[in-house]
PDB file of C-alpha atoms in Angstrom:
ATOM      1  CA  MET A   1      -0.401  18.561  11.037  1.00 43.00           C
ATOM      2  CA  PRO A   2       0.090  20.888   8.049  1.00 43.00           C
ATOM      3  CA  PHE A   3       2.263  18.404   6.170  1.00 48.00           C
ATOM      4  CA  PHE A   4      -0.317  15.569   6.283  1.00 60.00           C
ATOM      5  CA  PRO A   5      -2.079  16.495   3.006  1.00 66.00           C
ATOM      6  CA  LYS A   6       1.251  16.438   1.172  1.00 74.00           C
ATOM      7  CA  LEU A   7       2.094  13.039   2.647  1.00 76.00           C
ATOM      8  CA  PHE A   8      -1.231  11.621   1.498  1.00 80.00           C
ATOM      9  CA  LYS A   9      -0.564  12.970  -1.996  1.00 84.00           C
ATOM     10  CA  LEU A  10       2.867  11.372  -1.962  1.00 87.00           C
ATOM     11  CA  ILE A  11       1.326   8.014  -1.116  1.00 91.00           C
ATOM     12  CA  ARG A  12      -1.069   8.200  -4.062  1.00 90.00           C
ATOM     13  CA  TRP A  13       1.696   9.406  -6.386  1.00 91.00           C
ATOM     14  CA  PHE A  14       3.930   6.530  -5.279  1.00 95.00           C
ATOM     15  CA  LEU A  15       1.110   4.085  -5.923  1.00 96.00           C
ATOM     16  CA  GLY A  16       0.737   5.463  -9.435  1.00 95.00           C
ATOM     17  CA  GLU A  17       4.464   5.308 -10.133  1.00 95.00           C
ATOM     18  CA  ALA A  18       4.719   1.726  -8.866  1.00 97.00           C
ATOM     19  CA  VAL A  19       1.730   0.650 -10.953  1.00 98.00           C
ATOM     20  CA  ARG A  20       3.175   2.273 -14.086  1.00 97.00           C
ATOM     21  CA  ARG A  21       6.504   0.507 -13.600  1.00 97.00           C
ATOM     22  CA  LEU A  22       4.853  -2.839 -12.933  1.00 98.00           C
ATOM     23  CA  GLY A  23       2.566  -2.381 -15.925  1.00 98.00           C
ATOM     24  CA  GLU A  24       5.604  -1.800 -18.116  1.00 97.00           C
ATOM     25  CA  GLU A  25       7.051  -5.058 -16.759  1.00 97.00           C
ATOM     26  CA  GLY A  26       3.973  -6.934 -17.897  1.00 98.00           C
ATOM     27  CA  TYR A  27       1.921  -7.257 -14.720  1.00 98.00           C
ATOM     28  CA  THR A  28      -1.770  -7.413 -15.578  1.00 98.00           C
ATOM     29  CA  GLN A  29      -3.338  -8.469 -12.261  1.00 99.00           C
ATOM     30  CA  PHE A  30      -3.399  -6.258  -9.170  1.00 99.00           C
ATOM     31  CA  ILE A  31      -4.744  -6.692  -5.651  1.00 99.00           C
ATOM     32  CA  ASP A  32      -4.875  -3.603  -3.463  1.00 99.00           C
ATOM     33  CA  PHE A  33      -5.476  -3.319   0.270  1.00 98.00           C
ATOM     34  CA  ALA A  34      -6.895  -0.309   2.149  1.00 97.00           C
ATOM     35  CA  SER A  35      -7.827   1.134  -1.217  1.00 97.00           C
ATOM     36  CA  GLY A  36     -10.218   3.897  -0.250  1.00 94.00           C
ATOM     37  CA  LEU A  37     -12.355   5.195  -3.098  1.00 93.00           C
ATOM     38  CA  PRO A  38     -11.089   4.190  -6.565  1.00 92.00           C
ATOM     39  CA  THR A  39     -11.140   7.709  -7.953  1.00 87.00           C
ATOM     40  CA  VAL A  40      -8.385   9.916  -9.395  1.00 82.00           C
ATOM     41  CA  ASP A  41      -5.187   8.119 -10.424  1.00 85.00           C
ATOM     42  CA  HIS A  42      -6.004   4.825  -8.764  1.00 94.00           C
ATOM     43  CA  ILE A  43      -4.722   1.525 -10.119  1.00 97.00           C
ATOM     44  CA  HIS A  44      -7.284   0.796 -12.828  1.00 97.00           C
ATOM     45  CA  GLN A  45      -6.851   4.334 -14.189  1.00 95.00           C
ATOM     46  CA  VAL A  46      -3.057   4.150 -14.326  1.00 96.00           C
ATOM     47  CA  ALA A  47      -2.410   0.543 -15.390  1.00 97.00           C
ATOM     48  CA  PRO A  48      -2.521  -0.507 -19.066  1.00 96.00           C
ATOM     49  CA  ALA A  49      -5.921  -1.161 -20.618  1.00 95.00           C
ATOM     50  CA  GLY A  50      -7.247  -4.628 -19.836  1.00 96.00           C
ATOM     51  CA  THR A  51      -5.505  -4.860 -16.455  1.00 98.00           C
ATOM     52  CA  LYS A  52      -7.561  -6.704 -13.840  1.00 99.00           C
ATOM     53  CA  VAL A  53      -7.799  -5.087 -10.407  1.00 99.00           C
ATOM     54  CA  ILE A  54      -9.293  -6.117  -7.074  1.00 99.00           C
ATOM     55  CA  TYR A  55      -9.642  -3.296  -4.543  1.00 98.00           C
ATOM     56  CA  THR A  56     -10.347  -3.906  -0.867  1.00 98.00           C
ATOM     57  CA  ASP A  57     -11.164  -1.860   2.199  1.00 98.00           C
ATOM     58  CA  ILE A  58     -12.197  -2.597   5.770  1.00 97.00           C
ATOM     59  CA  ASP A  59     -15.107  -0.124   5.638  1.00 97.00           C
ATOM     60  CA  PRO A  60     -18.282  -1.561   4.063  1.00 98.00           C
ATOM     61  CA  VAL A  61     -19.588   1.929   3.265  1.00 98.00           C
ATOM     62  CA  THR A  62     -16.411   2.771   1.328  1.00 98.00           C
ATOM     63  CA  VAL A  63     -16.639  -0.550  -0.490  1.00 98.00           C
ATOM     64  CA  ALA A  64     -20.283   0.095  -1.422  1.00 98.00           C
ATOM     65  CA  TYR A  65     -19.434   3.507  -2.875  1.00 97.00           C
ATOM     66  CA  GLY A  66     -16.407   2.019  -4.610  1.00 97.00           C
ATOM     67  CA  GLN A  67     -18.485  -0.745  -6.178  1.00 98.00           C
ATOM     68  CA  GLU A  68     -20.814   1.876  -7.572  1.00 97.00           C
ATOM     69  CA  LEU A  69     -17.894   3.769  -9.100  1.00 96.00           C
ATOM     70  CA  ILE A  70     -16.444   0.736 -10.879  1.00 96.00           C
ATOM     71  CA  LYS A  71     -19.689  -1.094 -11.728  1.00 96.00           C
ATOM     72  CA  ASP A  72     -19.304  -0.512 -15.476  1.00 96.00           C
ATOM     73  CA  ASN A  73     -15.745  -1.860 -15.633  1.00 97.00           C
ATOM     74  CA  PRO A  74     -15.709  -5.653 -16.094  1.00 97.00           C
ATOM     75  CA  ASN A  75     -12.030  -5.868 -15.094  1.00 98.00           C
ATOM     76  CA  VAL A  76     -12.390  -4.297 -11.660  1.00 98.00           C
ATOM     77  CA  ARG A  77     -13.845  -5.670  -8.427  1.00 98.00           C
ATOM     78  CA  TYR A  78     -14.145  -4.301  -4.879  1.00 98.00           C
ATOM     79  CA  GLY A  79     -14.469  -6.406  -1.721  1.00 98.00           C
ATOM     80  CA  VAL A  80     -14.461  -5.981   2.047  1.00 98.00           C
ATOM     81  CA  CYS A  81     -11.233  -7.188   3.664  1.00 98.00           C
ATOM     82  CA  PRO A  82      -9.044  -5.938   6.523  1.00 98.00           C
ATOM     83  CA  ALA A  83      -5.426  -5.562   5.456  1.00 98.00           C
ATOM     84  CA  GLU A  84      -4.210  -7.546   8.473  1.00 97.00           C
ATOM     85  CA  GLU A  85      -6.315 -10.540   7.380  1.00 98.00           C
ATOM     86  CA  PRO A  86      -5.667 -10.844   3.625  1.00 99.00           C
ATOM     87  CA  GLU A  87      -6.728 -14.473   3.618  1.00 98.00           C
ATOM     88  CA  ASN A  88     -10.337 -13.278   3.860  1.00 98.00           C
ATOM     89  CA  LEU A  89      -9.963 -12.046   0.294  1.00 98.00           C
ATOM     90  CA  LEU A  90      -7.498 -14.596  -1.022  1.00 98.00           C
ATOM     91  CA  ASN A  91      -9.724 -17.518  -0.018  1.00 96.00           C
ATOM     92  CA  SER A  92     -12.891 -15.914  -1.375  1.00 96.00           C
ATOM     93  CA  PRO A  93     -14.458 -16.712  -4.775  1.00 97.00           C
ATOM     94  CA  LEU A  94     -13.840 -13.105  -5.864  1.00 97.00           C
ATOM     95  CA  VAL A  95     -10.168 -13.691  -6.678  1.00 98.00           C
ATOM     96  CA  GLU A  96     -10.591 -16.820  -8.771  1.00 96.00           C
ATOM     97  CA  GLN A  97     -13.602 -15.337 -10.552  1.00 97.00           C
ATOM     98  CA  LEU A  98     -11.465 -12.489 -11.881  1.00 98.00           C
ATOM     99  CA  PHE A  99      -7.963 -14.009 -12.063  1.00 98.00           C
ATOM    100  CA  GLY A 100      -8.717 -17.672 -12.668  1.00 97.00           C
ATOM    101  CA  LYS A 101      -5.872 -19.900 -11.443  1.00 96.00           C
ATOM    102  CA  ASN A 102      -3.180 -17.333 -12.247  1.00 97.00           C
ATOM    103  CA  ARG A 103      -1.544 -16.150  -9.012  1.00 98.00           C
ATOM    104  CA  LYS A 104       1.216 -14.028 -10.523  1.00 98.00           C
ATOM    105  CA  VAL A 105      -0.009 -10.708  -9.194  1.00 99.00           C
ATOM    106  CA  ALA A 106       1.133  -7.278  -8.052  1.00 99.00           C
ATOM    107  CA  ILE A 107      -0.097  -6.445  -4.552  1.00 99.00           C
ATOM    108  CA  GLY A 108      -0.512  -2.927  -3.183  1.00 99.00           C
ATOM    109  CA  PHE A 109      -0.155  -2.269   0.554  1.00 98.00           C
ATOM    110  CA  ASN A 110       0.027   1.491   0.908  1.00 96.00           C
ATOM    111  CA  GLY A 111      -1.000   3.963   3.585  1.00 90.00           C
ATOM    112  CA  VAL A 112      -2.026   1.216   5.973  1.00 95.00           C
ATOM    113  CA  ALA A 113       1.011  -0.595   7.429  1.00 95.00           C
ATOM    114  CA  TYR A 114       1.488   2.008  10.159  1.00 91.00           C
ATOM    115  CA  PHE A 115      -2.021   1.249  11.475  1.00 93.00           C
ATOM    116  CA  ILE A 116      -1.167  -2.427  12.024  1.00 96.00           C
ATOM    117  CA  PRO A 117       0.860  -3.816  14.988  1.00 95.00           C
ATOM    118  CA  ASP A 118       4.150  -5.475  14.068  1.00 96.00           C
ATOM    119  CA  ASP A 119       3.016  -9.041  14.710  1.00 98.00           C
ATOM    120  CA  LYS A 120      -0.119  -8.702  12.586  1.00 98.00           C
ATOM    121  CA  PHE A 121       1.731  -6.845   9.837  1.00 98.00           C
ATOM    122  CA  GLN A 122       4.425  -9.522   9.702  1.00 98.00           C
ATOM    123  CA  ARG A 123       1.765 -12.242   9.528  1.00 98.00           C
ATOM    124  CA  SER A 124      -0.015 -10.409   6.700  1.00 99.00           C
ATOM    125  CA  MET A 125       3.193 -10.230   4.693  1.00 99.00           C
ATOM    126  CA  LYS A 126       3.772 -13.976   5.101  1.00 99.00           C
ATOM    127  CA  VAL A 127       0.196 -14.865   4.147  1.00 99.00           C
ATOM    128  CA  LEU A 128       0.487 -12.796   0.970  1.00 99.00           C
ATOM    129  CA  TYR A 129       3.873 -14.302   0.123  1.00 99.00           C
ATOM    130  CA  GLU A 130       2.692 -17.882   0.593  1.00 99.00           C
ATOM    131  CA  TRP A 131      -0.391 -17.322  -1.563  1.00 99.00           C
ATOM    132  CA  ALA A 132       1.215 -15.356  -4.399  1.00 99.00           C
ATOM    133  CA  GLY A 133       2.678 -17.106  -7.420  1.00 98.00           C
ATOM    134  CA  LYS A 134       6.319 -17.066  -8.439  1.00 98.00           C
ATOM    135  CA  GLY A 135       7.357 -13.717  -9.878  1.00 98.00           C
ATOM    136  CA  SER A 136       4.714 -11.761  -7.972  1.00 99.00           C
ATOM    137  CA  ARG A 137       5.406  -8.264  -6.663  1.00 99.00           C
ATOM    138  CA  LEU A 138       4.401  -6.340  -3.561  1.00 99.00           C
ATOM    139  CA  PHE A 139       4.581  -2.554  -3.581  1.00 98.00           C
ATOM    140  CA  LEU A 140       4.213  -0.795  -0.267  1.00 97.00           C
ATOM    141  CA  CYS A 141       5.032   2.338   1.651  1.00 95.00           C
ATOM    142  CA  ASP A 142       5.383   2.899   5.372  1.00 92.00           C
ATOM    143  CA  THR A 143       6.810   5.337   7.853  1.00 82.00           C
ATOM    144  CA  GLY A 144      10.562   5.574   8.164  1.00 75.00           C
ATOM    145  CA  TYR A 145      11.934   7.508  11.104  1.00 66.00           C
ATOM    146  CA  GLU A 146      15.486   8.779  10.841  1.00 59.00           C
ATOM    147  CA  ALA A 147      15.499  10.342  14.307  1.00 52.00           C
ATOM    148  CA  ASP A 148      13.954   9.836  17.719  1.00 54.00           C
ATOM    149  CA  ILE A 149      10.229   9.295  17.085  1.00 50.00           C
ATOM    150  CA  MET A 150       9.380  11.175  20.249  1.00 50.00           C
ATOM    151  CA  LYS A 151      10.700  14.447  18.881  1.00 57.00           C
ATOM    152  CA  ALA A 152       8.154  17.146  18.102  1.00 57.00           C
ATOM    153  CA  ALA A 153       6.366  15.889  14.996  1.00 58.00           C
ATOM    154  CA  GLY A 154       6.455  12.229  15.959  1.00 62.00           C
ATOM    155  CA  ARG A 155       5.117  12.900  19.433  1.00 69.00           C
ATOM    156  CA  ASP A 156       2.326  15.148  18.179  1.00 71.00           C
ATOM    157  CA  MET A 157       1.302  12.712  15.483  1.00 68.00           C
ATOM    158  CA  LEU A 158       1.188   9.769  17.875  1.00 71.00           C
ATOM    159  CA  ALA A 159      -0.921  11.764  20.319  1.00 75.00           C
ATOM    160  CA  LEU A 160      -3.348  12.868  17.613  1.00 74.00           C
ATOM    161  CA  TYR A 161      -4.041   9.388  16.318  1.00 72.00           C
ATOM    162  CA  GLN A 162      -4.239   7.972  19.831  1.00 72.00           C
ATOM    163  CA  LYS A 163      -6.933  10.541  20.596  1.00 78.00           C
ATOM    164  CA  LEU A 164      -8.798   9.474  17.451  1.00 75.00           C
ATOM    165  CA  GLY A 165      -8.762   5.878  18.680  1.00 74.00           C
ATOM    166  CA  GLN A 166      -6.421   4.747  15.915  1.00 77.00           C
ATOM    167  CA  PRO A 167      -2.901   4.280  17.328  1.00 82.00           C
ATOM    168  CA  LEU A 168       0.066   4.421  14.968  1.00 82.00           C
ATOM    169  CA  PHE A 169       2.829   1.834  14.870  1.00 85.00           C
ATOM    170  CA  LEU A 170       5.909   3.653  13.632  1.00 83.00           C
ATOM    171  CA  ARG A 171       8.938   1.793  12.323  1.00 86.00           C
ATOM    172  CA  SER A 172      12.479   2.417  11.256  1.00 85.00           C
ATOM    173  CA  PRO A 173      13.501   1.301   7.753  1.00 86.00           C
ATOM    174  CA  LYS A 174      15.499  -1.596   9.234  1.00 89.00           C
ATOM    175  CA  ALA A 175      12.473  -2.800  11.214  1.00 91.00           C
ATOM    176  CA  LEU A 176      10.318  -2.646   8.086  1.00 93.00           C
ATOM    177  CA  GLU A 177      12.840  -4.671   6.075  1.00 93.00           C
ATOM    178  CA  LYS A 178      12.700  -7.417   8.677  1.00 95.00           C
ATOM    179  CA  LEU A 179       8.920  -7.505   8.976  1.00 97.00           C
ATOM    180  CA  VAL A 180       8.238  -7.865   5.238  1.00 98.00           C
ATOM    181  CA  GLN A 181      10.367 -11.006   4.878  1.00 97.00           C
ATOM    182  CA  PRO A 182      10.384 -13.385   3.036  1.00 98.00           C
ATOM    183  CA  TRP A 183       9.550 -10.799   0.346  1.00 98.00           C
ATOM    184  CA  LYS A 184      12.803  -9.626  -1.244  1.00 97.00           C
ATOM    185  CA  VAL A 185      13.592  -6.035  -2.176  1.00 95.00           C
ATOM    186  CA  VAL A 186      14.083  -5.337  -5.881  1.00 95.00           C
ATOM    187  CA  ALA A 187      15.699  -2.292  -7.482  1.00 92.00           C
ATOM    188  CA  PRO A 188      15.693   0.571  -6.691  1.00 92.00           C
ATOM    189  CA  GLY A 189      15.100  -0.612  -3.114  1.00 93.00           C
ATOM    190  CA  TYR A 190      13.684   1.411  -0.235  1.00 93.00           C
ATOM    191  CA  GLN A 191      13.564   5.104  -1.088  1.00 92.00           C
ATOM    192  CA  PRO A 192      11.758   8.164   0.274  1.00 89.00           C
ATOM    193  CA  LEU A 193       8.532   8.674  -1.637  1.00 90.00           C
ATOM    194  CA  GLU A 194       9.790  12.054  -2.845  1.00 88.00           C
ATOM    195  CA  GLN A 195      12.566  10.257  -4.738  1.00 90.00           C
ATOM    196  CA  TRP A 196      10.164   7.718  -6.188  1.00 92.00           C
ATOM    197  CA  VAL A 197       7.956  10.390  -7.700  1.00 86.00           C
ATOM    198  CA  GLY A 198      10.585  13.081  -8.338  1.00 82.00           C
ATOM    199  CA  VAL A 199       9.069  15.777  -6.124  1.00 68.00           C
ATOM    200  CA  LYS A 200      12.123  17.284  -4.470  1.00 57.00           C
ATOM    201  CA  SER A 201      10.210  20.361  -3.308  1.00 52.00           C
ATOM    202  CA  LEU A 202       8.469  18.307  -0.621  1.00 49.00           C
ATOM    203  CA  GLU A 203      11.557  16.565   0.681  1.00 48.00           C
ATOM    204  CA  THR A 204      12.828  19.360   2.946  1.00 47.00           C
ATOM    205  CA  GLU A 205       9.406  20.035   4.419  1.00 51.00           C
ATOM    206  CA  THR A 206       8.698  16.446   5.384  1.00 48.00           C
ATOM    207  CA  ARG A 207      12.209  15.733   6.602  1.00 50.00           C
ATOM    208  CA  THR A 208      12.206  18.692   8.955  1.00 44.00           C
ATOM    209  CA  GLN A 209       9.552  16.806  10.900  1.00 52.00           C
ATOM    210  CA  ASP A 210      12.047  13.990  11.703  1.00 55.00           C
ATOM    211  CA  PHE A 211       9.785  11.933   9.516  1.00 63.00           C
ATOM    212  CA  VAL A 212       9.853  10.401   6.069  1.00 77.00           C
ATOM    213  CA  MET A 213       7.657   7.997   4.120  1.00 85.00           C
ATOM    214  CA  ILE A 214       9.562   5.260   2.349  1.00 93.00           C
ATOM    215  CA  GLY A 215       8.439   2.919  -0.388  1.00 96.00           C
ATOM    216  CA  ALA A 216       9.677  -0.170  -2.178  1.00 97.00           C
ATOM    217  CA  ILE A 217       8.766  -2.838  -4.671  1.00 98.00           C
ATOM    218  CA  LEU A 218       9.374  -6.345  -3.369  1.00 98.00           C
ATOM    219  CA  GLY A 219       9.461  -9.647  -5.191  1.00 98.00           C
ATOM    220  CA  LYS A 220       8.890 -13.357  -4.750  1.00 98.00           C
TER     221      LYS A 220
END
């Protein structure tokens, strides 16, 4: 899939743009799921100085490397937690140790929703909503098919990930809007990631695959 690397870049760029906007709005506490390694342009490097960040990942090896990378930053933590079971983190001492009792947070859920079945994804969204304090935000991106998902690119992508033992769960924008409830969309709403980050040169290439990544910031 020659366009995969560009899509992965778009996801990271969207994350950075969302964090910058939320930082400008005064958000100083972030929780991130499926974080990967906290290297170039991740949350703690983009957010204003003093921002507190908790990264998570399902892979203990990734978490161990991540903990080594952020060990000298007192405002950053990294824990093991599957994105479909956020309560494992939320109910752990790690959150209160860093955030205290303040639950007004910004939550990142990027590059992972399409690996989670609808029922588990919907449950995860509700768990996060019920835990988060008033005024919290959730920024996420997911697939958004504008055509038959079994056309060329969609079919090939599904087959590839199925072969890798990691099936994809692809959704239309309308399906995504329903699954994230009761989170409410805030301006500018759901947009292709290219529009979020202002990279028009990638829009034609990704759209010719009958495929687009969409992102949004949601509120409680």
